[in-house]
Amino acid sequence: MREKIVIGNWKMNTSISEAKQLVEELNKANKNNTKTAVLVPSLYINALQNLANKSIHIGAQNVSSFEKGAFTGEISAAMLNSMQVEYVAIGHSERRTIFNETDNIISEKIKISLENNLKPILCCGEALEVRKAGDFLDFVGKQIDFVLEKITANDMKNIIIAYEPIWAIGTGETASAAQAQEVHIYIRNIVKKHFGNEIADKTTILYGGSVKPSNAAELFAEQDIDGALVGGASLNAQSFIDIINANNG
Ligand code: 13P
């Protein structure tokens, strides 16, 4: 009913030759044509698009909140659209914490991405202190509310949400399937509150944070986990393929 997808986030990794090799291995392995995407360093987008088969979408990890002009070093939503990029990650915890991106900036990025026909992957998730204090549902809910109250139901159809608890990113410590499911259903209910049942049921909600071949199937078995946003394990073709296949089973 709703689209299932596994998305790799390469972050600031790979040389161009490593990147090409990874895509070539994914091409060979992805025999059942399961839809997947990899968010690659922007510099490599064009070269990798020319290599990837049609089931592997080459996406971006970031986009400017500004339209165009004197913003040295930035890449605009219009530029990504002109390169036929479909997916862009917005609000990743590394952007929020290391690059000081606020909910306001994230909301601007979502808006300009939608205006330029991109599909934003809106990331949310709490830090360990918030989890320990027991406030995580409220915390994540506010991150999502902030964006959703500024968009339309039609916009929502083009957004993927990714729940990535910060304490599980790159730490080897995954949220249990039950912990992830608890937040996913909470997020789906927020979508429902804003846009109703039908759109909430169709919204793809991904889990991210130390997803590996060994824990993927258990996570994907949950009702409201529609795929994964994979960091470290997406840098190895075989482990990424194993995760993609687990989402199919
Ligand atoms: P890891 O899979 O390396 O924990 O990273 C998750 C992530 O941040 C994906 O965006």
Coordinates of N, CA, C and O in Angstrom, one line a residue, residues 58-236:
I58 N 20.0 7.9 -7.5 CA 21.1 8.6 -6.9 C 20.6 10.0 -6.3 O 20.1 10.8 -7.0
G59 N 20.7 10.1 -5.0 CA 20.1 11.3 -4.3 C 21.2 12.1 -3.6 O 22.4 11.8 -3.7
A60 N 20.8 13.2 -3.0 CA 21.7 14.2 -2.4 C 21.5 14.1 -0.8 O 20.5 13.8 -0.3
Q61 N 22.6 14.5 -0.2 CA 22.6 14.5 1.3 C 22.2 15.8 1.9 O 22.0 15.9 3.1
N62 N 22.1 16.9 1.1 CA 21.8 18.2 1.6 C 21.4 19.1 0.5 O 21.7 18.8 -0.7
V63 N 20.8 20.2 0.8 CA 20.4 21.2 -0.2 C 20.4 22.6 0.5 O 20.2 22.6 1.8
S64 N 20.6 23.6 -0.2 CA 20.5 25.0 0.4 C 19.1 25.4 0.7 O 18.2 25.0 0.0
S65 N 19.0 26.2 1.7 CA 17.6 26.7 2.0 C 17.4 28.0 1.2 O 16.3 28.5 1.1
F66 N 18.4 28.4 0.5 CA 18.2 29.6 -0.4 C 18.0 29.3 -1.8 O 18.3 28.2 -2.3
E67 N 17.4 30.2 -2.5 CA 17.0 29.9 -3.9 C 18.1 29.9 -4.9 O 18.4 28.9 -5.5
K68 N 18.8 31.0 -4.9 CA 20.0 31.1 -5.8 C 20.8 32.4 -5.5 O 20.3 33.3 -4.7
G69 N 22.0 32.5 -6.0 CA 22.7 33.8 -5.9 C 24.0 33.6 -5.1 O 24.7 32.6 -5.2
A70 N 24.3 34.7 -4.3 CA 25.6 34.8 -3.7 C 25.7 33.9 -2.4 O 25.6 34.5 -1.3
F71 N 25.8 32.6 -2.5 CA 25.8 31.7 -1.4 C 26.9 30.7 -1.6 O 26.7 29.5 -1.9
T72 N 28.1 31.2 -1.5 CA 29.3 30.4 -1.9 C 29.3 29.0 -1.3 O 29.1 28.9 -0.1
G73 N 29.5 28.0 -2.1 CA 29.6 26.6 -1.6 C 28.3 25.9 -1.5 O 28.3 24.7 -1.3
E74 N 27.2 26.6 -1.7 CA 25.8 25.9 -1.6 C 25.4 25.3 -2.9 O 25.8 25.7 -4.0
I75 N 24.5 24.3 -2.8 CA 23.9 23.6 -3.9 C 22.4 23.8 -3.8 O 21.8 23.5 -2.7
S76 N 21.7 24.4 -4.8 CA 20.3 24.7 -4.7 C 19.4 23.5 -5.1 O 19.8 22.6 -5.8
A77 N 18.1 23.7 -4.6 CA 17.1 22.6 -5.0 C 16.9 22.6 -6.5 O 16.7 21.6 -7.1
A78 N 16.9 23.8 -7.1 CA 16.8 23.9 -8.6 C 17.9 23.2 -9.3 O 17.7 22.5 -10.3
M79 N 19.1 23.3 -8.8 CA 20.2 22.6 -9.4 C 20.1 21.1 -9.3 O 20.3 20.4 -10.3
L80 N 19.7 20.6 -8.1 CA 19.4 19.2 -8.0 C 18.3 18.7 -8.9 O 18.5 17.7 -9.6
N81 N 17.3 19.5 -9.0 CA 16.2 19.1 -9.9 C 16.7 19.1 -11.4 O 16.3 18.2 -12.1
S82 N 17.5 20.1 -11.7 CA 18.0 20.1 -13.1 C 18.9 18.9 -13.4 O 19.2 18.6 -14.6
M83 N 19.4 18.3 -12.3 CA 20.2 17.0 -12.5 C 19.4 15.8 -12.4 O 19.9 14.7 -12.3
Q84 N 18.0 15.9 -12.4 CA 17.1 14.8 -12.3 C 17.3 14.0 -10.9 O 17.0 12.8 -10.9
V85 N 17.7 14.7 -9.9 CA 17.8 14.1 -8.6 C 16.4 14.1 -8.0 O 15.6 15.0 -8.2
E86 N 16.1 12.9 -7.4 CA 14.7 12.8 -6.8 C 14.7 13.0 -5.3 O 14.0 13.8 -4.8
Y87 N 15.6 12.3 -4.6 CA 15.6 12.3 -3.1 C 16.7 13.2 -2.6 O 17.8 13.3 -3.0
V88 N 16.3 13.9 -1.5 CA 17.3 14.7 -0.7 C 17.1 14.6 0.8 O 15.9 14.7 1.2
A89 N 18.1 14.3 1.5 CA 18.0 14.2 3.0 C 17.9 15.6 3.6 O 18.7 16.5 3.2
I90 N 17.0 15.9 4.5 CA 16.9 17.2 5.1 C 16.7 16.9 6.6 O 15.9 16.1 7.1
G91 N 17.5 17.7 7.4 CA 17.3 17.6 8.9 C 18.0 16.5 9.5 O 17.7 16.1 10.7
H92 N 19.0 15.9 8.8 CA 19.8 14.8 9.5 C 20.4 15.4 10.8 O 20.8 16.5 10.8
S93 N 20.5 14.5 11.8 CA 21.0 15.0 13.1 C 22.4 15.5 13.0 O 22.8 16.4 13.7
E94 N 23.2 15.1 12.0 CA 24.6 15.6 11.9 C 24.5 17.1 11.3 O 25.3 17.9 11.7
R95 N 23.5 17.3 10.5 CA 23.3 18.7 10.0 C 22.7 19.6 11.2 O 23.1 20.8 11.3
R96 N 21.9 19.0 12.0 CA 21.3 19.8 13.1 C 22.3 20.1 14.1 O 22.4 21.3 14.6
T97 N 23.1 19.1 14.5 CA 24.0 19.3 15.6 C 25.4 19.9 15.2 O 25.8 20.9 15.8
I98 N 26.0 19.4 14.1 CA 27.3 19.9 13.8 C 27.2 21.2 13.0 O 28.1 22.1 13.1
F99 N 26.2 21.4 12.2 CA 26.1 22.6 11.3 C 25.0 23.5 11.8 O 24.6 24.4 11.1
N100 N 24.5 23.3 13.0 CA 23.6 24.2 13.7 C 22.3 24.5 12.9 O 21.8 25.6 12.9
E101 N 21.8 23.5 12.2 CA 20.6 23.7 11.4 C 19.4 23.7 12.4 O 19.2 22.7 13.1
T102 N 18.6 24.7 12.4 CA 17.4 24.8 13.2 C 16.2 24.3 12.5 O 16.2 24.0 11.3
D103 N 15.1 24.1 13.3 CA 13.8 23.7 12.7 C 13.4 24.6 11.6 O 12.8 24.2 10.6
N104 N 13.7 25.9 11.8 CA 13.3 26.9 10.8 C 14.1 26.7 9.5 O 13.5 26.7 8.4
I105 N 15.4 26.5 9.6 CA 16.2 26.2 8.4 C 15.7 25.0 7.7 O 15.5 24.9 6.5
I106 N 15.4 23.9 8.5 CA 15.0 22.6 7.9 C 13.7 22.8 7.2 O 13.5 22.3 6.1
S107 N 12.8 23.6 7.8 CA 11.5 23.8 7.2 C 11.6 24.6 5.9 O 10.9 24.3 4.9
E108 N 12.6 25.6 5.8 CA 12.8 26.3 4.6 C 13.4 25.3 3.5 O 13.0 25.4 2.3
K109 N 14.2 24.4 3.9 CA 14.8 23.5 3.0 C 13.7 22.5 2.4 O 13.7 22.2 1.2
I110 N 12.8 22.1 3.3 CA 11.7 21.3 2.8 C 10.9 22.0 1.8 O 10.5 21.5 0.7
K111 N 10.6 23.3 2.1 CA 9.7 24.1 1.3 C 10.3 24.2 -0.1 O 9.7 24.0 -1.1
I112 N 11.6 24.6 -0.1 CA 12.2 24.9 -1.4 C 12.4 23.6 -2.2 O 12.4 23.6 -3.4
S113 N 12.6 22.5 -1.5 CA 12.8 21.2 -2.2 C 11.5 20.8 -2.9 O 11.5 20.4 -4.0
L114 N 10.4 21.0 -2.1 CA 9.1 20.6 -2.7 C 8.8 21.5 -3.9 O 8.2 21.0 -4.9
E115 N 9.1 22.8 -3.8 CA 8.8 23.7 -4.9 C 9.6 23.3 -6.2 O 9.2 23.6 -7.3
N116 N 10.7 22.6 -5.9 CA 11.6 22.2 -7.1 C 11.4 20.7 -7.4 O 12.4 20.1 -7.9
N117 N 10.3 20.1 -7.0 CA 10.0 18.7 -7.3 C 10.9 17.7 -6.8 O 11.1 16.6 -7.4
L118 N 11.6 18.0 -5.7 CA 12.4 17.0 -5.1 C 11.6 16.2 -4.0 O 10.5 16.8 -3.6
K119 N 12.0 15.1 -3.6 CA 11.3 14.3 -2.6 C 12.2 14.4 -1.3 O 13.2 13.6 -1.2
P120 N 11.8 15.2 -0.3 CA 12.7 15.3 0.9 C 12.5 14.1 1.8 O 11.4 13.5 1.9
I121 N 13.6 13.7 2.3 CA 13.6 12.7 3.4 C 13.8 13.4 4.7 O 14.9 13.9 5.0
L122 N 12.7 13.7 5.4 CA 12.8 14.5 6.6 C 13.2 13.6 7.8 O 12.6 12.7 8.2
C123 N 14.4 14.0 8.3 CA 15.0 13.2 9.4 C 14.7 13.8 10.8 O 14.6 15.0 10.9
C124 N 14.4 12.9 11.7 CA 14.2 13.4 13.1 C 14.8 12.4 14.0 O 15.2 11.3 13.6
G125 N 14.8 12.7 15.3 CA 15.4 11.8 16.3 C 16.0 12.5 17.5 O 16.5 13.6 17.4
E126 N 15.9 11.7 18.6 CA 16.3 12.3 19.9 C 17.7 11.9 20.3 O 18.2 10.8 19.9
A127 N 18.4 12.7 21.1 CA 19.6 12.4 21.7 C 19.4 11.5 22.9 O 18.3 11.3 23.4
L128 N 20.5 10.9 23.4 CA 20.4 9.9 24.5 C 19.8 10.5 25.7 O 19.0 9.9 26.4
E129 N 20.2 11.8 26.1 CA 19.6 12.4 27.3 C 18.1 12.5 27.2 O 17.4 12.3 28.2
V130 N 17.6 12.8 26.0 CA 16.2 13.0 25.8 C 15.5 11.6 26.0 O 14.5 11.4 26.6
R131 N 16.1 10.6 25.4 CA 15.6 9.2 25.5 C 15.5 8.8 27.0 O 14.5 8.3 27.5
K132 N 16.7 9.1 27.7 CA 16.7 8.7 29.1 C 15.7 9.4 30.0 O 15.2 8.9 30.9
A133 N 15.5 10.7 29.6 CA 14.5 11.5 30.4 C 13.1 11.1 30.1 O 12.1 11.5 30.7
G134 N 12.9 10.2 29.0 CA 11.6 9.8 28.7 C 10.7 10.7 27.9 O 9.5 10.5 27.7
D135 N 11.4 11.8 27.3 CA 10.7 12.8 26.6 C 10.7 12.6 25.1 O 10.4 13.5 24.3
F136 N 11.2 11.5 24.6 CA 11.5 11.3 23.2 C 10.3 11.5 22.3 O 10.4 12.0 21.2
L137 N 9.1 11.0 22.7 CA 8.0 11.1 21.7 C 7.6 12.6 21.5 O 7.4 13.0 20.4
D138 N 7.6 13.3 22.6 CA 7.3 14.7 22.6 C 8.3 15.5 21.7 O 8.0 16.3 20.9
F139 N 9.6 15.1 21.9 CA 10.7 15.8 21.2 C 10.6 15.5 19.7 O 10.6 16.5 18.9
V140 N 10.4 14.3 19.3 CA 10.3 13.9 17.9 C 9.1 14.5 17.3 O 9.1 15.1 16.2
G141 N 8.0 14.5 18.1 CA 6.7 15.0 17.6 C 6.9 16.5 17.3 O 6.3 17.0 16.2
K142 N 7.6 17.3 18.1 CA 7.8 18.7 17.8 C 8.6 18.9 16.6 O 8.3 19.8 15.8
Q143 N 9.6 18.1 16.3 CA 10.4 18.2 15.1 C 9.5 18.1 13.9 O 9.7 18.8 12.9
I144 N 8.6 17.1 13.9 CA 7.8 16.8 12.8 C 6.7 17.8 12.6 O 6.4 18.3 11.5
D145 N 6.0 18.2 13.8 CA 5.0 19.2 13.7 C 5.5 20.5 13.1 O 4.8 21.1 12.3
F146 N 6.7 20.9 13.5 CA 7.2 22.2 13.0 C 7.2 22.2 11.5 O 6.9 23.3 10.9
V147 N 7.5 21.1 10.8 CA 7.5 21.1 9.4 C 6.1 20.9 8.8 O 5.7 21.6 7.9
L148 N 5.4 20.0 9.4 CA 4.1 19.6 8.8 C 3.1 20.7 8.8 O 2.2 20.8 8.0
E149 N 3.2 21.6 9.9 CA 2.2 22.6 10.0 C 2.4 23.7 8.9 O 1.5 24.5 8.7
K150 N 3.5 23.6 8.1 CA 3.7 24.6 7.1 C 3.6 24.1 5.7 O 3.9 24.8 4.7
I151 N 3.1 22.8 5.5 CA 3.0 22.3 4.2 C 1.6 21.8 3.9 O 0.8 21.8 4.9
T152 N 1.3 21.4 2.7 CA -0.1 21.0 2.4 C -0.1 19.5 2.3 O 0.9 18.8 2.3
A153 N -1.3 19.0 2.2 CA -1.5 17.5 2.1 C -0.9 17.0 0.9 O -0.2 15.9 0.9
N154 N -0.9 17.7 -0.2 CA -0.3 17.3 -1.5 C 1.2 17.2 -1.3 O 1.9 16.3 -1.8
D155 N 1.8 18.2 -0.6 CA 3.2 18.2 -0.3 C 3.6 16.9 0.4 O 4.6 16.3 0.2
M156 N 2.8 16.5 1.4 CA 3.1 15.4 2.3 C 3.2 14.1 1.5 O 4.0 13.2 1.8
K157 N 2.5 14.0 0.3 CA 2.6 12.8 -0.5 C 4.0 12.6 -1.1 O 4.4 11.6 -1.5
N158 N 4.8 13.7 -1.1 CA 6.2 13.6 -1.6 C 7.3 13.6 -0.6 O 8.5 13.7 -0.9
I159 N 6.9 13.4 0.7 CA 7.9 13.4 1.8 C 8.0 12.0 2.4 O 7.0 11.3 2.6
I160 N 9.2 11.6 2.6 CA 9.5 10.4 3.4 C 10.0 10.9 4.7 O 10.7 11.9 4.8
I161 N 9.6 10.2 5.8 CA 10.1 10.6 7.1 C 11.1 9.5 7.6 O 10.9 8.3 7.3
A162 N 12.2 9.9 8.2 CA 13.2 9.0 8.7 C 13.4 9.2 10.2 O 13.8 10.3 10.5
Y163 N 13.1 8.2 11.0 CA 13.3 8.3 12.4 C 14.7 7.8 12.7 O 15.0 6.6 12.5
E164 N 15.6 8.6 13.2 CA 17.0 8.2 13.5 C 17.4 8.7 14.8 O 17.9 9.8 15.0
P165 N 17.2 7.8 15.9 CA 17.6 8.2 17.2 C 19.1 8.4 17.2 O 19.9 7.6 16.7
I166 N 19.6 9.6 17.7 CA 21.0 10.0 17.6 C 21.9 8.9 18.4 O 23.0 8.6 17.9
W167 N 21.3 8.4 19.4 CA 22.1 7.4 20.2 C 22.4 6.1 19.5 O 23.2 5.3 19.9
A168 N 21.7 5.9 18.4 CA 21.8 4.7 17.6 C 22.6 4.9 16.3 O 23.0 4.0 15.6
I169 N 23.0 6.2 16.0 CA 23.7 6.4 14.8 C 25.2 6.2 14.9 O 25.9 6.8 15.7
G170 N 25.7 5.3 14.1 CA 27.1 5.0 14.1 C 27.7 4.4 15.4 O 28.9 4.3 15.6
T171 N 26.8 4.0 16.3 CA 27.2 3.5 17.6 C 27.2 2.0 17.7 O 27.7 1.4 18.7
G172 N 26.6 1.3 16.7 CA 26.4 -0.1 16.8 C 25.2 -0.5 17.7 O 24.8 -1.6 17.7
E173 N 24.7 0.5 18.4 CA 23.5 0.2 19.2 C 22.2 0.6 18.5 O 21.9 1.8 18.2
T174 N 21.5 -0.4 18.1 CA 20.2 -0.1 17.3 C 19.1 0.0 18.3 O 19.1 -0.7 19.4
A175 N 18.1 0.8 18.0 CA 16.8 0.8 18.7 C 16.3 -0.6 18.5 O 16.4 -1.2 17.4
S176 N 15.6 -1.2 19.5 CA 15.0 -2.5 19.3 C 13.8 -2.2 18.4 O 13.3 -1.1 18.2
A177 N 13.3 -3.3 17.7 CA 12.2 -3.2 16.8 C 11.0 -2.5 17.5 O 10.3 -1.7 17.0
A178 N 10.8 -2.9 18.8 CA 9.7 -2.4 19.5 C 9.9 -0.9 19.8 O 8.9 -0.1 19.8
Q179 N 11.1 -0.5 20.2 CA 11.4 0.9 20.5 C 11.1 1.8 19.2 O 10.6 2.8 19.2
A180 N 11.6 1.2 18.1 CA 11.4 2.0 16.8 C 9.9 2.1 16.4 O 9.4 3.1 16.1
Q181 N 9.3 0.9 16.5 CA 7.8 0.9 16.2 C 7.0 1.9 17.0 O 6.1 2.6 16.5
E182 N 7.4 2.0 18.3 CA 6.6 2.9 19.2 C 6.7 4.4 18.6 O 5.7 5.1 18.6
V183 N 7.9 4.7 18.2 CA 8.1 6.1 17.6 C 7.4 6.2 16.2 O 6.8 7.2 15.9
H184 N 7.6 5.2 15.4 CA 7.0 5.2 14.1 C 5.5 5.4 14.1 O 4.9 6.2 13.3
I185 N 4.8 4.7 15.0 CA 3.3 4.8 15.0 C 3.0 6.2 15.5 O 2.0 6.8 15.1
Y186 N 3.8 6.7 16.5 CA 3.5 8.0 17.0 C 3.7 9.1 15.8 O 2.8 10.0 15.7
I187 N 4.7 8.9 15.0 CA 4.9 9.8 13.9 C 3.7 9.7 12.9 O 3.2 10.7 12.4
R188 N 3.3 8.4 12.6 CA 2.2 8.3 11.7 C 0.9 8.9 12.2 O 0.2 9.5 11.4
N189 N 0.7 8.9 13.5 CA -0.4 9.6 14.1 C -0.3 11.1 14.0 O -1.3 11.8 13.8
I190 N 0.9 11.6 14.0 CA 1.0 13.1 13.8 C 0.7 13.4 12.3 O 0.0 14.4 12.1
V191 N 1.1 12.6 11.4 CA 0.8 12.8 10.0 C -0.8 12.8 9.9 O -1.4 13.6 9.2
K192 N -1.4 11.8 10.5 CA -2.8 11.7 10.5 C -3.5 12.9 11.1 O -4.5 13.4 10.5
K193 N -3.0 13.4 12.2 CA -3.6 14.6 12.8 C -3.6 15.8 11.8 O -4.5 16.6 11.7
H194 N -2.5 15.9 11.0 CA -2.4 17.0 10.1 C -3.2 16.8 8.8 O -3.8 17.7 8.3
F195 N -3.1 15.6 8.3 CA -3.6 15.4 6.9 C -4.6 14.2 6.7 O -5.0 13.9 5.6
G196 N -4.9 13.5 7.8 CA -6.0 12.5 7.7 C -5.4 11.1 7.5 O -4.2 10.9 7.2
N197 N -6.3 10.1 7.6 CA -5.9 8.7 7.6 C -5.2 8.3 6.3 O -4.2 7.6 6.4
E198 N -5.8 8.6 5.2 CA -5.3 8.1 3.9 C -3.9 8.5 3.7 O -3.1 7.7 3.3
I199 N -3.6 9.8 3.9 CA -2.2 10.2 3.6 C -1.3 9.6 4.7 O -0.1 9.2 4.3
A200 N -1.7 9.5 5.9 CA -0.8 8.9 6.9 C -0.5 7.5 6.6 O 0.6 7.0 6.8
D201 N -1.5 6.7 6.1 CA -1.3 5.3 5.8 C -0.3 5.2 4.6 O 0.4 4.2 4.4
K202 N -0.3 6.2 3.8 CA 0.6 6.1 2.6 C 2.0 6.7 2.8 O 2.9 6.6 2.0
T203 N 2.2 7.3 4.0 CA 3.5 7.9 4.2 C 4.6 6.9 4.6 O 4.4 6.0 5.5
T204 N 5.7 6.9 3.9 CA 6.8 6.0 4.1 C 7.6 6.5 5.3 O 8.1 7.6 5.3
I205 N 7.8 5.7 6.3 CA 8.5 6.1 7.5 C 9.7 5.1 7.7 O 9.5 3.9 7.9
L206 N 10.9 5.6 7.5 CA 12.1 4.8 7.6 C 12.7 4.8 9.0 O 12.6 5.8 9.7
Y207 N 13.4 3.7 9.3 CA 14.2 3.8 10.6 C 15.7 3.9 10.2 O 16.1 3.2 9.2
G208 N 16.5 4.6 10.9 CA 17.9 4.7 10.7 C 18.6 4.7 12.0 O 18.2 5.2 13.1
G209 N 19.8 4.1 12.0 CA 20.6 4.0 13.3 C 21.2 2.6 13.4 O 20.5 1.7 13.9
S210 N 22.4 2.4 12.9 CA 23.1 1.1 13.1 C 22.2 -0.1 12.5 O 22.2 -1.2 13.0
V211 N 21.6 0.2 11.4 CA 20.9 -0.9 10.7 C 21.9 -1.8 10.0 O 22.8 -1.3 9.3
K212 N 21.8 -3.1 10.2 CA 22.8 -4.1 9.6 C 22.0 -5.3 9.1 O 20.8 -5.4 9.4
P213 N 22.6 -6.1 8.3 CA 21.9 -7.3 7.8 C 21.3 -8.1 9.0 O 20.3 -8.7 8.8
S214 N 22.0 -8.1 10.1 CA 21.6 -9.0 11.2 C 20.4 -8.5 12.0 O 19.7 -9.2 12.6
N215 N 20.1 -7.2 11.8 CA 18.9 -6.7 12.6 C 17.8 -6.1 11.6 O 16.7 -5.7 12.1
A216 N 18.1 -6.1 10.3 CA 17.1 -5.5 9.4 C 15.8 -6.2 9.4 O 14.7 -5.5 9.5
A217 N 15.8 -7.5 9.3 CA 14.5 -8.2 9.1 C 13.6 -8.0 10.3 O 12.4 -7.8 10.1
E218 N 14.2 -8.0 11.5 CA 13.3 -7.8 12.7 C 12.7 -6.4 12.7 O 11.5 -6.2 13.0
L219 N 13.5 -5.4 12.3 CA 12.9 -4.0 12.2 C 11.8 -4.0 11.1 O 10.7 -3.4 11.4
F220 N 12.1 -4.5 10.0 CA 11.1 -4.4 8.8 C 9.9 -5.2 9.1 O 8.8 -5.0 8.4
A221 N 9.9 -6.1 10.1 CA 8.7 -6.9 10.4 C 7.7 -6.1 11.1 O 6.5 -6.4 11.1
E222 N 8.1 -4.9 11.6 CA 7.1 -4.0 12.3 C 6.2 -3.3 11.3 O 6.6 -2.9 10.3
Q223 N 5.0 -3.2 11.8 CA 3.9 -2.6 10.9 C 4.2 -1.3 10.3 O 3.9 -1.0 9.2
D224 N 4.9 -0.4 11.1 CA 5.0 1.0 10.7 C 6.5 1.3 10.3 O 6.8 2.5 10.1
I225 N 7.3 0.3 10.1 CA 8.7 0.5 9.6 C 8.7 0.1 8.2 O 8.6 -1.1 7.8
D226 N 8.9 1.1 7.3 CA 8.7 0.9 5.9 C 10.0 0.8 5.1 O 10.1 0.9 3.9
G227 N 11.1 0.6 5.8 CA 12.4 0.6 5.2 C 13.4 1.2 6.1 O 13.2 1.4 7.3
A228 N 14.6 1.5 5.6 CA 15.7 2.0 6.4 C 16.5 3.1 5.7 O 16.6 3.1 4.5
L229 N 17.1 3.9 6.6 CA 18.1 4.9 6.1 C 19.4 4.4 6.7 O 19.6 4.3 8.0
V230 N 20.3 3.9 5.9 CA 21.5 3.1 6.3 C 22.7 3.9 6.1 O 23.0 4.4 5.0
G231 N 23.5 4.1 7.2 CA 24.8 4.8 7.1 C 25.9 3.8 6.8 O 26.1 3.3 5.6
G232 N 26.7 3.5 7.8 CA 27.9 2.6 7.7 C 27.7 1.4 6.8 O 28.5 1.1 5.9
A233 N 26.6 0.6 7.0 CA 26.4 -0.6 6.3 C 26.1 -0.4 4.8 O 26.2 -1.4 4.0
S234 N 25.8 0.8 4.4 CA 25.6 1.1 3.0 C 26.9 1.3 2.2 O 26.9 1.4 1.0
L235 N 28.0 1.3 2.9 CA 29.3 1.5 2.2 C 29.9 0.2 1.8 O 30.9 0.1 1.1
N236 N 29.2 -0.9 2.2 CA 29.6 -2.2 1.7 C 28.5 -2.8 0.9 O 27.4 -3.0 1.4

